[in-house]
CSV table of C-alpha atoms in Angstrom, one decimal:
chain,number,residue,atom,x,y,z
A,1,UNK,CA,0.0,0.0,0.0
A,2,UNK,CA,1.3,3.4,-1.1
A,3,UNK,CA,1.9,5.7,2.2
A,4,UNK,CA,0.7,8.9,0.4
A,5,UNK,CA,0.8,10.5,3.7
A,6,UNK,CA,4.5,11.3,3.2
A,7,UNK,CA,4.1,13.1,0.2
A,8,UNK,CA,6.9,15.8,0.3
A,9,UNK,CA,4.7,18.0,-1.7
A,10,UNK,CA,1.6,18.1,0.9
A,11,UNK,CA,0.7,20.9,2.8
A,12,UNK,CA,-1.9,21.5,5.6
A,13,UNK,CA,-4.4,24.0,5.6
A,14,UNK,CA,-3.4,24.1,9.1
A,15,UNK,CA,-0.7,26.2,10.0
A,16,UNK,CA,2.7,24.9,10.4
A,17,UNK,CA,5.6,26.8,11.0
A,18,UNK,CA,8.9,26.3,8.8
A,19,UNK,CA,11.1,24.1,10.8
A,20,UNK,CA,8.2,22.5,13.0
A,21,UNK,CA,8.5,18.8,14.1
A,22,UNK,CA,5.2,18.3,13.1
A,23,UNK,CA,4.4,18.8,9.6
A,24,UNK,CA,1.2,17.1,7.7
A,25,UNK,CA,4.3,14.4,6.8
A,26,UNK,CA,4.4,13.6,10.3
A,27,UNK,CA,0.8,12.2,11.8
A,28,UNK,CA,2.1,11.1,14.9
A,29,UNK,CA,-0.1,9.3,17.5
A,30,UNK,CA,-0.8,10.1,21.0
A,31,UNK,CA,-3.0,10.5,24.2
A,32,UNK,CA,-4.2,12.8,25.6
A,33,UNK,CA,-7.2,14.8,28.0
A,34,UNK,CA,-9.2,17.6,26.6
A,35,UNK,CA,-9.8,20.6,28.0
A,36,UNK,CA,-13.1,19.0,28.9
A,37,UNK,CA,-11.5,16.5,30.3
A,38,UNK,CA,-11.9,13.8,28.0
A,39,UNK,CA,-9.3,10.9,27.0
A,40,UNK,CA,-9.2,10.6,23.3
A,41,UNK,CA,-6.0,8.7,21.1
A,42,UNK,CA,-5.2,11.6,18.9
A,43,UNK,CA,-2.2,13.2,16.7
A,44,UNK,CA,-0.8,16.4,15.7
A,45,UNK,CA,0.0,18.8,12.9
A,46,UNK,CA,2.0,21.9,13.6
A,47,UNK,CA,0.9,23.4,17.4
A,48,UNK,CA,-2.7,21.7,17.1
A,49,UNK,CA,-3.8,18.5,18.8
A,50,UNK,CA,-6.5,16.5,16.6
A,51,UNK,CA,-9.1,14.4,18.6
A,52,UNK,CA,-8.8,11.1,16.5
A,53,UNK,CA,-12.4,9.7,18.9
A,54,UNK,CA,-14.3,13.2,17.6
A,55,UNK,CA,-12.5,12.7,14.2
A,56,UNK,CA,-14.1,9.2,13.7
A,57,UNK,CA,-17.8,9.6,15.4
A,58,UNK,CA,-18.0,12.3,12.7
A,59,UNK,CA,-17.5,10.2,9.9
A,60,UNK,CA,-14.0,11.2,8.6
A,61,UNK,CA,-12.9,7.7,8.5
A,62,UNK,CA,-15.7,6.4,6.7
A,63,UNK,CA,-13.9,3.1,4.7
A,64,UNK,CA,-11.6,2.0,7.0
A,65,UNK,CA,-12.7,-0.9,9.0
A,66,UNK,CA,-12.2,0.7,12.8
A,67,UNK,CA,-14.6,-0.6,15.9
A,68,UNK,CA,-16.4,2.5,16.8
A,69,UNK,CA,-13.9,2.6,19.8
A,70,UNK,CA,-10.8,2.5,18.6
A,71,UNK,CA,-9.8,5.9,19.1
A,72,UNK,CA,-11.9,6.3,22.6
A,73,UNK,CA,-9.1,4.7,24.9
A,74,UNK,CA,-6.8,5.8,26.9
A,75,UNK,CA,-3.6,3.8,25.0
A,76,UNK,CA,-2.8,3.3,21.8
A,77,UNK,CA,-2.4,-0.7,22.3
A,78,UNK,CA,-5.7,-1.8,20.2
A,79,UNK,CA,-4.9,0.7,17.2
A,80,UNK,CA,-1.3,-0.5,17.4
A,81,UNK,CA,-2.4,-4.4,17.5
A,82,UNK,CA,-5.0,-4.1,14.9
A,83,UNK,CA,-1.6,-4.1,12.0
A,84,UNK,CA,0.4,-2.0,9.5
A,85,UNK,CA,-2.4,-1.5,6.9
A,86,UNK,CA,-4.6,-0.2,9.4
A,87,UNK,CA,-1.8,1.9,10.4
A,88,UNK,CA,-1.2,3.2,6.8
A,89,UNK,CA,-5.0,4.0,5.8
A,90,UNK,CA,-5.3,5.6,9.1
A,91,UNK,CA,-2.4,8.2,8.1
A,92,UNK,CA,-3.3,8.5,4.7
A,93,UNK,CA,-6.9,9.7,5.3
A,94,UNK,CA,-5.7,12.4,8.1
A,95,UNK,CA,-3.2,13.5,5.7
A,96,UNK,CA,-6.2,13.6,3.2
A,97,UNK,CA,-8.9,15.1,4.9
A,98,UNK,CA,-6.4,18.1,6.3
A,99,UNK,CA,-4.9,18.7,2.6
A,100,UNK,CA,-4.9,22.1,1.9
A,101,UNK,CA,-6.8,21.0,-1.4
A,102,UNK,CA,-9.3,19.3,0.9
A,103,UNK,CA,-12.5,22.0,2.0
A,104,UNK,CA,-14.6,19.1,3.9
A,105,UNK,CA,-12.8,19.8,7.5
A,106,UNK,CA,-11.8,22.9,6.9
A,107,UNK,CA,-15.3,24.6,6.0
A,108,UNK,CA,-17.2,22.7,8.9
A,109,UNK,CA,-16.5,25.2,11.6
A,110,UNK,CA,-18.5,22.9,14.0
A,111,UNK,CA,-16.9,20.0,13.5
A,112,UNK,CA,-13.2,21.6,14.1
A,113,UNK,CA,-14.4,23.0,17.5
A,114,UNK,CA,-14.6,19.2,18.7
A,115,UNK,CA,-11.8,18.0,16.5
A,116,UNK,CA,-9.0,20.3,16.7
A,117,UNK,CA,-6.9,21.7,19.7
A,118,UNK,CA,-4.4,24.2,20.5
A,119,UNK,CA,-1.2,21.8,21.4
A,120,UNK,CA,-0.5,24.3,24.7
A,121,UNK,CA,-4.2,23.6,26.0
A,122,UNK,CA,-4.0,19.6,26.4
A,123,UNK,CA,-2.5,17.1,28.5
A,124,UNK,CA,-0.6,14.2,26.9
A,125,UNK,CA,-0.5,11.0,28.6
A,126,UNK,CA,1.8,7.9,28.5
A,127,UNK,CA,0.4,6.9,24.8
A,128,UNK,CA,0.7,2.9,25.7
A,129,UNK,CA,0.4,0.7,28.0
A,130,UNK,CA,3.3,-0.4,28.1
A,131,UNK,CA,3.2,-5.0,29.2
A,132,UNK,CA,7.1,-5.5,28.5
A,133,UNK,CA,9.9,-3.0,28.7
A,134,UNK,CA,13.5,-4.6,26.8
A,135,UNK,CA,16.7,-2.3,27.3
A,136,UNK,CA,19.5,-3.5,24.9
A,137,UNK,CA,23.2,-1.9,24.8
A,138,UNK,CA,23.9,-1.7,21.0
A,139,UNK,CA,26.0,1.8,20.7
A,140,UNK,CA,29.6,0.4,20.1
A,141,UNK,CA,31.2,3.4,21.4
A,142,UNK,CA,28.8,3.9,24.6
A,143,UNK,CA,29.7,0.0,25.4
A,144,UNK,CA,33.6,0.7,24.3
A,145,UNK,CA,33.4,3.8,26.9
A,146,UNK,CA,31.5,2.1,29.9
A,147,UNK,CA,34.4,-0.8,29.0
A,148,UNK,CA,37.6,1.4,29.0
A,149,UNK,CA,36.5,2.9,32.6
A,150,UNK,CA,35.8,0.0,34.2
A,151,UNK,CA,37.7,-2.4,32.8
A,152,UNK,CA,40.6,-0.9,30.6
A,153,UNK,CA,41.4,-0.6,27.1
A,154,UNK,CA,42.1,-4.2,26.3
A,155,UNK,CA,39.0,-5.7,27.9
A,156,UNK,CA,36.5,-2.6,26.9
A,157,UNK,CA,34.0,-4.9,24.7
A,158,UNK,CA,32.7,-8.2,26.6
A,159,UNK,CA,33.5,-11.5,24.3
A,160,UNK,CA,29.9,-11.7,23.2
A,161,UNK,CA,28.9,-8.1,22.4
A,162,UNK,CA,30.0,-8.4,18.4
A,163,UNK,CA,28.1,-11.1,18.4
A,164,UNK,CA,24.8,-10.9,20.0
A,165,UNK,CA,22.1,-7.8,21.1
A,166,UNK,CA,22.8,-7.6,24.4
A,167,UNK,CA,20.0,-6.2,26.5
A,168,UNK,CA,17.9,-6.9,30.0
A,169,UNK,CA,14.2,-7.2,30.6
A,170,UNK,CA,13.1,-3.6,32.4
A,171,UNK,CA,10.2,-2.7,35.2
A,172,UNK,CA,7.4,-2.0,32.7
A,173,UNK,CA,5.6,0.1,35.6
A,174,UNK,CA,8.0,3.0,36.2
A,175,UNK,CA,8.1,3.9,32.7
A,176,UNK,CA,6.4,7.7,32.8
A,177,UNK,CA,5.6,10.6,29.6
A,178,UNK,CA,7.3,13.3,29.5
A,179,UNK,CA,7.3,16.3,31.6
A,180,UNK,CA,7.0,13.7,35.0
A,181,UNK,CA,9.4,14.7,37.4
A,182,UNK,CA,11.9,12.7,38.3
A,183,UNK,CA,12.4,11.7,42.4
A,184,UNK,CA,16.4,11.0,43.3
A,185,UNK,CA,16.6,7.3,44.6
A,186,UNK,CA,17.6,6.0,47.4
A,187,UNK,CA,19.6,3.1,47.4
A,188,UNK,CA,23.2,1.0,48.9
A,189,UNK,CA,25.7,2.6,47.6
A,190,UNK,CA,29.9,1.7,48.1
A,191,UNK,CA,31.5,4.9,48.8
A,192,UNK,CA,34.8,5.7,47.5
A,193,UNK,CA,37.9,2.8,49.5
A,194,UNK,CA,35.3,1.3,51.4
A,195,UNK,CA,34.4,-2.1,51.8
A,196,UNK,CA,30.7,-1.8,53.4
A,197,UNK,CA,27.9,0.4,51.9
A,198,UNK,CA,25.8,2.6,52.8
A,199,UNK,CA,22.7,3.2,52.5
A,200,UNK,CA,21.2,6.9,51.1
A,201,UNK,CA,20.2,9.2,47.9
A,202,UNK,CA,21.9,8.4,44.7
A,203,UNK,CA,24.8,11.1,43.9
A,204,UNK,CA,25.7,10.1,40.4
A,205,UNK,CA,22.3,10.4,38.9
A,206,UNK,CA,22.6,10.7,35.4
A,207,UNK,CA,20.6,10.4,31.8
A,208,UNK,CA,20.9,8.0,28.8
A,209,UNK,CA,20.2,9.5,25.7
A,210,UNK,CA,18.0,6.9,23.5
A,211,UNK,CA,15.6,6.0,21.4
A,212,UNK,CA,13.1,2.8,22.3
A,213,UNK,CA,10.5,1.1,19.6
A,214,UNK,CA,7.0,-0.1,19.9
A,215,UNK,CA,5.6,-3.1,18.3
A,216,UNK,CA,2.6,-4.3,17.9
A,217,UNK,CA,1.2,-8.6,18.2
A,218,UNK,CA,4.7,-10.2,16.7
A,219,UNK,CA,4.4,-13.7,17.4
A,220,UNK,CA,2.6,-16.8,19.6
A,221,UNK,CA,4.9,-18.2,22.6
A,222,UNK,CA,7.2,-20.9,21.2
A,223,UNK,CA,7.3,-19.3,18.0
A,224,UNK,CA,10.5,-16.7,16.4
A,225,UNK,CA,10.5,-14.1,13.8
A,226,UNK,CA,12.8,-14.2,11.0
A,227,UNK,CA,14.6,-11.2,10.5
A,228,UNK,CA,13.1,-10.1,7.1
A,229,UNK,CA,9.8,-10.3,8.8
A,230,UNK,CA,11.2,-8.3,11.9
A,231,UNK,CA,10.2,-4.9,10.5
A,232,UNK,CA,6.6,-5.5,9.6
A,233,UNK,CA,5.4,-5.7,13.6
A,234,UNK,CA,7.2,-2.1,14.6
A,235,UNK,CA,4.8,0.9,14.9
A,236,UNK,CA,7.0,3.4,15.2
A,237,UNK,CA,9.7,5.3,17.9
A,238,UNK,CA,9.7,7.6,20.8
A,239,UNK,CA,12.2,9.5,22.4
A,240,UNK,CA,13.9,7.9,25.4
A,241,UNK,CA,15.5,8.7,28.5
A,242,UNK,CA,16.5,6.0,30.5
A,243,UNK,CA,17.8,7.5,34.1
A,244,UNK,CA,20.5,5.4,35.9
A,245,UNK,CA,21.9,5.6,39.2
A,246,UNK,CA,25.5,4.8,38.4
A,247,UNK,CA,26.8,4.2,42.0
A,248,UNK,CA,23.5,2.0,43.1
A,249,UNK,CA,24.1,0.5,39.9
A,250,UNK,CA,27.7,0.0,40.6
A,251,UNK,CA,27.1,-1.9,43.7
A,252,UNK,CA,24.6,-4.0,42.8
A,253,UNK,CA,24.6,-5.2,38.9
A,254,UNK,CA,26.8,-8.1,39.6
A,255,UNK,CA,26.3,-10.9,39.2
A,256,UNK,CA,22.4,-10.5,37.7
A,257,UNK,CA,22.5,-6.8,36.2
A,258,UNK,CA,20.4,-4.1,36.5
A,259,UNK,CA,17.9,-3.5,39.1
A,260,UNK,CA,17.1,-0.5,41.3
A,261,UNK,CA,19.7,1.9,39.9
A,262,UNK,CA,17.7,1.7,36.5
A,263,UNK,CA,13.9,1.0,37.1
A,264,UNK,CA,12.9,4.3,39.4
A,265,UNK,CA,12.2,5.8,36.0
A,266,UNK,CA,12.3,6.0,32.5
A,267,UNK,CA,10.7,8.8,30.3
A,268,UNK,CA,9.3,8.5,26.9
A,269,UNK,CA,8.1,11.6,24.5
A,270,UNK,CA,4.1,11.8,24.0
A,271,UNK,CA,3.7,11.1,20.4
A,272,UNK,CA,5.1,7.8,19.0
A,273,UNK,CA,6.4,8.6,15.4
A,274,UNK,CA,5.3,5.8,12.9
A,275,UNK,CA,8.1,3.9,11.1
A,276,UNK,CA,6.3,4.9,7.6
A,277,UNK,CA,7.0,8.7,8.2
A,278,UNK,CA,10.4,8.0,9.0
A,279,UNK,CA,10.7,5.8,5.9
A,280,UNK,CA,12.7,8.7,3.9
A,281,UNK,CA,15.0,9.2,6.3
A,282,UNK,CA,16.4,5.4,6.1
A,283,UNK,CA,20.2,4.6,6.0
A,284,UNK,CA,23.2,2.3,6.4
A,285,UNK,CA,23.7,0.8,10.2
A,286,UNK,CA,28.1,0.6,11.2
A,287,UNK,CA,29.3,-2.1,8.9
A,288,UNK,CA,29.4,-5.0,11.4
A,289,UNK,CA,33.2,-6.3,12.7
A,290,UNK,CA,32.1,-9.8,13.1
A,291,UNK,CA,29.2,-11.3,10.4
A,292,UNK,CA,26.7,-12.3,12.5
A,293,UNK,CA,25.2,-15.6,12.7
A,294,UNK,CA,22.6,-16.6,9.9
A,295,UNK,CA,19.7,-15.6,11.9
A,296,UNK,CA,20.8,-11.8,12.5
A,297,UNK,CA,21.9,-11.5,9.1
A,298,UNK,CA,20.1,-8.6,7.1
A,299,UNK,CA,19.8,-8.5,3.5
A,300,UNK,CA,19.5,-5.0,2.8
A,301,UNK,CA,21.7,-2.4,4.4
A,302,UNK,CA,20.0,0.7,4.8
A,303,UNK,CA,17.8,-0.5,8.3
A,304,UNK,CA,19.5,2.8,10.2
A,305,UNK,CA,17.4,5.7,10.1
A,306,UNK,CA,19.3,9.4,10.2
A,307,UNK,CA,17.6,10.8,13.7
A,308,UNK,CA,19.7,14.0,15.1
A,309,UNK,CA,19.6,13.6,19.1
A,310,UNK,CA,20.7,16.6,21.0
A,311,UNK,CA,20.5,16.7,25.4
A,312,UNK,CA,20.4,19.5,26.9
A,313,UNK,CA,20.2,20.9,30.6
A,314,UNK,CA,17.7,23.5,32.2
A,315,UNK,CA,19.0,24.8,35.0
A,316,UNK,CA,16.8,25.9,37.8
A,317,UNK,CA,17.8,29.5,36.5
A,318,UNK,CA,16.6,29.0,33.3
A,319,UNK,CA,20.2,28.8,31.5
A,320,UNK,CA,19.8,25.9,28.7
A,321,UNK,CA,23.3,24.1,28.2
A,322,UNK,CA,23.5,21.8,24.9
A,323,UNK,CA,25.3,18.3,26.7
A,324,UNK,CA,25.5,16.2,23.6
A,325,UNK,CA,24.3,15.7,19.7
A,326,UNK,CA,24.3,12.4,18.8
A,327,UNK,CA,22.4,10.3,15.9
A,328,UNK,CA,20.6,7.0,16.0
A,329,UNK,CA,22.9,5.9,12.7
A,330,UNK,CA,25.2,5.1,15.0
A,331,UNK,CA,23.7,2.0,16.1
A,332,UNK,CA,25.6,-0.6,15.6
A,333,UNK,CA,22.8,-3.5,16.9
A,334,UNK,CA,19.5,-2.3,14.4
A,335,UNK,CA,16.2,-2.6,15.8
A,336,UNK,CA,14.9,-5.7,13.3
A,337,UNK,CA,18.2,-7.4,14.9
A,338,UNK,CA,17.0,-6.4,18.4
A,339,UNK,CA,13.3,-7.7,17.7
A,340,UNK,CA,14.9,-11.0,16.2
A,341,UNK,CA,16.8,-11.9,18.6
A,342,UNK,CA,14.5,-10.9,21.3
A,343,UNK,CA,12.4,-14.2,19.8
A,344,UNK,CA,14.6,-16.3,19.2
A,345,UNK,CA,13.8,-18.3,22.2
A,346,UNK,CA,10.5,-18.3,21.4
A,347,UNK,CA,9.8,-15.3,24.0
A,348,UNK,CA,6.2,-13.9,23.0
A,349,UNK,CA,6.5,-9.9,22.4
A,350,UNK,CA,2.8,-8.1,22.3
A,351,UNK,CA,1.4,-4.9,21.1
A,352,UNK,CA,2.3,-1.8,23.1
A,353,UNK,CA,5.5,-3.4,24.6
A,354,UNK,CA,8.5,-1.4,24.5
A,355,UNK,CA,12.2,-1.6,23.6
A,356,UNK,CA,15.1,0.8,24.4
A,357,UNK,CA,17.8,1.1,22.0
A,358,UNK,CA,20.6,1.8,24.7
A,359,UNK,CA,22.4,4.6,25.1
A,360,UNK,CA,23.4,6.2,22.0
A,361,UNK,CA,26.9,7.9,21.7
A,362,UNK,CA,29.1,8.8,18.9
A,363,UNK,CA,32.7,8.9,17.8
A,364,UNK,CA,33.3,12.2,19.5
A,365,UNK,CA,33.2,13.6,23.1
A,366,UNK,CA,30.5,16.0,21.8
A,367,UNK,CA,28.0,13.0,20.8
A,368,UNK,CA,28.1,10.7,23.6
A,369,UNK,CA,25.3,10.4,25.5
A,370,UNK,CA,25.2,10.0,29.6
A,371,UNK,CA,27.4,12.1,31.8
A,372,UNK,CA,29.2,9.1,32.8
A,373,UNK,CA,30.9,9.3,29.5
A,374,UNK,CA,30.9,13.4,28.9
A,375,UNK,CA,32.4,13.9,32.1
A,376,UNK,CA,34.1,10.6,31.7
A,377,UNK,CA,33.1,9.2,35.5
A,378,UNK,CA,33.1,12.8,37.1
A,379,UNK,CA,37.0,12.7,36.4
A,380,UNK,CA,36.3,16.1,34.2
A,381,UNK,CA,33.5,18.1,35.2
A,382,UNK,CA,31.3,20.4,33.1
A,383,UNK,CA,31.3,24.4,33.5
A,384,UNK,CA,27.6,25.4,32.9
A,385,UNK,CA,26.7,28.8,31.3
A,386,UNK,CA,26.0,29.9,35.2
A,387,UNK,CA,29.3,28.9,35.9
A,388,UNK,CA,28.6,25.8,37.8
A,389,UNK,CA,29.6,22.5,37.2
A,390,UNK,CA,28.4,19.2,36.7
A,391,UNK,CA,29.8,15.9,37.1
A,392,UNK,CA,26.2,14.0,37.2
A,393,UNK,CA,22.6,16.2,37.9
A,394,UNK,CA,21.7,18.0,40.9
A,395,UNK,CA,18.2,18.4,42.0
A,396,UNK,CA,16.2,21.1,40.0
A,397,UNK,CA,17.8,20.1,37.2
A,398,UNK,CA,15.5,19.8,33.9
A,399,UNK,CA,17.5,17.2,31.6
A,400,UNK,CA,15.5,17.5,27.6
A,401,UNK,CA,16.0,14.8,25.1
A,402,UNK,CA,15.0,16.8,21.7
A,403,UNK,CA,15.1,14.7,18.2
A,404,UNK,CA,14.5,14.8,14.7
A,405,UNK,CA,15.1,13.8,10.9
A,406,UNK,CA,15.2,16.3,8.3
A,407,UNK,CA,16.1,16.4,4.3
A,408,UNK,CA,16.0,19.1,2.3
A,409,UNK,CA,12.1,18.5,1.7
A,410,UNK,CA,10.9,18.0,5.2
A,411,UNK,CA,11.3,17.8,8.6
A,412,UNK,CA,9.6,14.7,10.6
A,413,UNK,CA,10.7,15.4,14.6
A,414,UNK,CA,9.8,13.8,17.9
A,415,UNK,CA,9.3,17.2,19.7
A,416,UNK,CA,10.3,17.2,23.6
A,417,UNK,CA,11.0,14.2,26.3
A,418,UNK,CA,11.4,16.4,29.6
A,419,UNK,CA,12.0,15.3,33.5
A,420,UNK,CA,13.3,17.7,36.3
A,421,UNK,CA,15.1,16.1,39.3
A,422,UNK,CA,13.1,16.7,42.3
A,423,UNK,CA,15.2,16.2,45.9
A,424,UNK,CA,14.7,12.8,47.7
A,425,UNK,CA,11.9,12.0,49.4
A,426,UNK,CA,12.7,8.5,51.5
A,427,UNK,CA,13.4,9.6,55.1
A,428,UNK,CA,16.1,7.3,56.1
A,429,UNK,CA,16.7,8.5,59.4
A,430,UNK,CA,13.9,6.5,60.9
C-alpha cells in the first residue's frame, strides 16, 4: 500500500511553521485529555492537537474498517495491534482530509471545534500501555566507553557483544511521559575505599540519551521471527531517556544486572512517530566487525534511520546548556536485529510493549550520550553557562531529550522528552 501521507509535496491548511516537528508528513499518535477533560487517542500537525475519537464519530474515516472505539481509549495498544495496513489508511486519510486542497474539515467550523486543539491547552499522557519493557546496549562506542572505565582498554568490549544484542528485561511500571518529574533514589551505595555500603540518595544520577520502539502482536509463545519479517510488527519510535543511578548501579549489577539503579524511572516523549514517516529518512547501520550468525543477518543495508539527538540541561535559572548531539545511525545492533533476537527463544512480544535502544553515543566527546561518558566518571566536570559544574545532575535540574530527521524536503521530529530532578523524598533516618 502506497503511504501517500508522506508526500513531500503536501501541505496542511493548518498552520505549520517552517522548521516544525510536526508537519502534515508527520501524523504522529498520542494520548491525551481535553480541555473538557476527556481521553481521546489523537495526533498532531504543527501546534494543534486532533481528537482522533471526535474525528471518527464524525464520519472522517468512513472506509476503514475501525470498531467504533478505537480511538476512545486511553492507550494506543488496540490501534497498534490491529496491523500495519490499518496503520497506513489511518495516516493517509488524516493527511487527506487536512490537505490544503481538501475543504470538507476545513469549512465545517462545527466540527473543528470538537476536532481540533491548540497543542499548549491539552494534556498528553503515557500513549501505551506499556506489558514488557526490553533495554538493549547496541551503541559500540557507549559499550567501548563504559568498558575502557571499568575495565581498561584491552577488555572494553565483553566477548559476546560483536556477536549478539545484548540487553535486559526492564520494570514496565515506572516507565512515565514526558514532563513527570523525576524523584532521586535511594539506594546501597559503596563509597569511594570502602568495603561496606551505605545506604542513602543516589549522587551520580545521570541520563541516557536513546531511542526505544514499539511493536505491535509479533508472534505466539514458542514461536521466532525471521529477521526479514522483523520490521513489519514495529509501529514506530519515541524518544527515550533512560535514568540510571550509576553508584547503586555499581554496587549492585553483579552478578544478575540491573535492578534499582535503572527501574525508578524512565521517560518516553508523548507522540510515538510511525516507522512509515520515517521511511525517507532510512540509511546504512556501522558495517558490522564480526558477520553475525545466519539468523541476525540482514539483506539490505540501509535499516538505520538518520535521527539528530541533541541533550540539553535546564538549570533551575533558566540557562539551557546543549550536553551532547548524537544520531541514531550510529547504532551498531539495528532494531529488526534487536526484535529477532528478542524471539529467538520463542519469548512472546505483544502490542504496546516497548524496547530501548541503549544509550546512543558517537565517535566524539560532543555525541556521547550520559554524563558518565561526557564527564568521563566525574574525572572532568562540566562548566555550565551559570558557571557551575556538573559531574552528574543536581536536583532542579531539567535534563530535555529533543530529536529529529530532516532532508531538504521535510522535517519529521519527535518534539520534547522532559524530566526535572526533584530532591529525595525517602526519610532514612527512621
Amino acid at each position: 500500500m502506497q503511504i501517500t501521507a508522506n508526500d513531500p509535496s503536501r501541505k496542511s491548511w493548518l498552520n505549520v511553521e517552517k522548521g516544525c516537528d510536526f508537519p502534515i508528513q508527520n501524523i504522529p499518535f498520542g494520548v491525551f485529555i481535553t480541555k473538557d477533560d476527556i481521553i481521546t487517542i489523537g495526533t498532531r500537525i504543527g501546534e494543534y492537537a486532533i481528537d482522533l475519537g471526535a474525528f471518527h464519530q464524525l464520519g472522517y474515516f468512513d472506509g476503514i474498517p475501525l470498531t467504533d472505539d478505537m480511538f476512545m481509549q486511553d492507550s494506543l495498544n488496540d490501534f497498534i495491534s490491529d496491523g500495519r495496513k490499518t496503520w497506513r489508511l489511518v495516516r493517509n486519510r488524516i493527511a487527506d482530509v487536512f490537505d490544503t486542497e481538501n475543504s470538507t474539515l476545513r469549512d465545517n467550523q462545527k466540527h473543528r471545534d470538537v476536532i481540533i486543539f491548540d497543542v499548549n491547552e491539552v494534556e498528553m499522557l503515557l500513549p501505551i500501555n506499556v506489558g514488557d519493557y526490553t533495554d538493549f546496549y547496541s551503541s559500540k562506542e557507549h559499550a567501548t566507553n563504559v568498558g575502557v572505565m571499568f575495565r581498561g582498554k584491552e577488555n572494553a568490549l565483553m566477548p559476546n557483544w560483536l556477536h549478539v544484542p545484548v540487553g535486559y528485561h526492564g520494570r514496565s511500571s515506572s516507565i512515565i511521559v514526558s514532563g513527570t518529574p523525576i524523584r532521586r533514589p535511594h539506594g546501597q551505595l559503596l563509597p569511594m575505599g570502602e568495603t561496606q555500603p551505605i545506604f542513602g540518595p543516589s549522587e551520580k544520577l545521570d541520563m541516557e540519551l536513546e531511542t526505544a520502539f514499539v511493536t505491535t502482536d509479533v508472534n505466539n509463545l514458542g514461536e521466532p521471527i525471521g529477521i526479514d519479517e522483523a520490521a513489519d510488527y514495529i509501529f514506530g519510535m519515541v524518544l527515550f531517556n533512560d535514568w540510571s543511578a550509576r553508584d547503586i548501579q555499581k554496587w549492585e549489577y553483579v552478578p544478575l544486572g540491573p535492578f534499582l539503579g535503572k527501574n525508578f524511572a524512565s521517560t518516553i516523549s508523548p507522540w510515538i512517530v510511525t516507522m512509515d514517516a520515517l521511511e525517507p529518512f532510512r540509511c546504512e547501520s556501522p558495517k558490522q566487525e564480526i558477520t553475525p550468525l545466519p539468523y541476525l543477518q540482514q539483506k539490505r543495508t540501509d535499516n538505520s534511520f538518520d535521527v539528530k539527538l541533541q541533550a540539553s540541561l535546564e538549570t533551575e535559572n533558566g540557562d539551557l546548556n546543549i550536553l551532547s548531539e548524537s544520531n541514531f545511525k550510529y547504532m551498531y545492533w539495528t532494531m529488526n536485529q534487536q526484535l529477532t533476537h528478542h524471539t529467538v527463544n520463542g519469548c512472546n512480544v505483544r502490542a504496546g510493549d516497548l524496547m530501548g535502544s541503549g544509550t546512543i553515543s558517537g565517535p566524539t566527546k560532543n555525541s556521547y550520550g550520559s554524563m558518565l561518558e561526557l564527564t568521563w566518571g566525574g574525572k572532568e566536570p562540566i562548566t555550565l553557562k551559570d558557571g557551575t559544574t556538573r559531574t552528574f545532575f543536581n536536583d532542579g535540574d531539567n535534563v530535555i531529550l529533543r530529536g529529529y530527521c530532516e532532508n531538504e524536503k521535510v522535517r519529521i521530529g519527535f518534539g520534547k522528552c522532559t524530566g526535572k530532578i526533584l530532591p529525595p523524598k525517602y526519610n532514612h533516618s527512621k
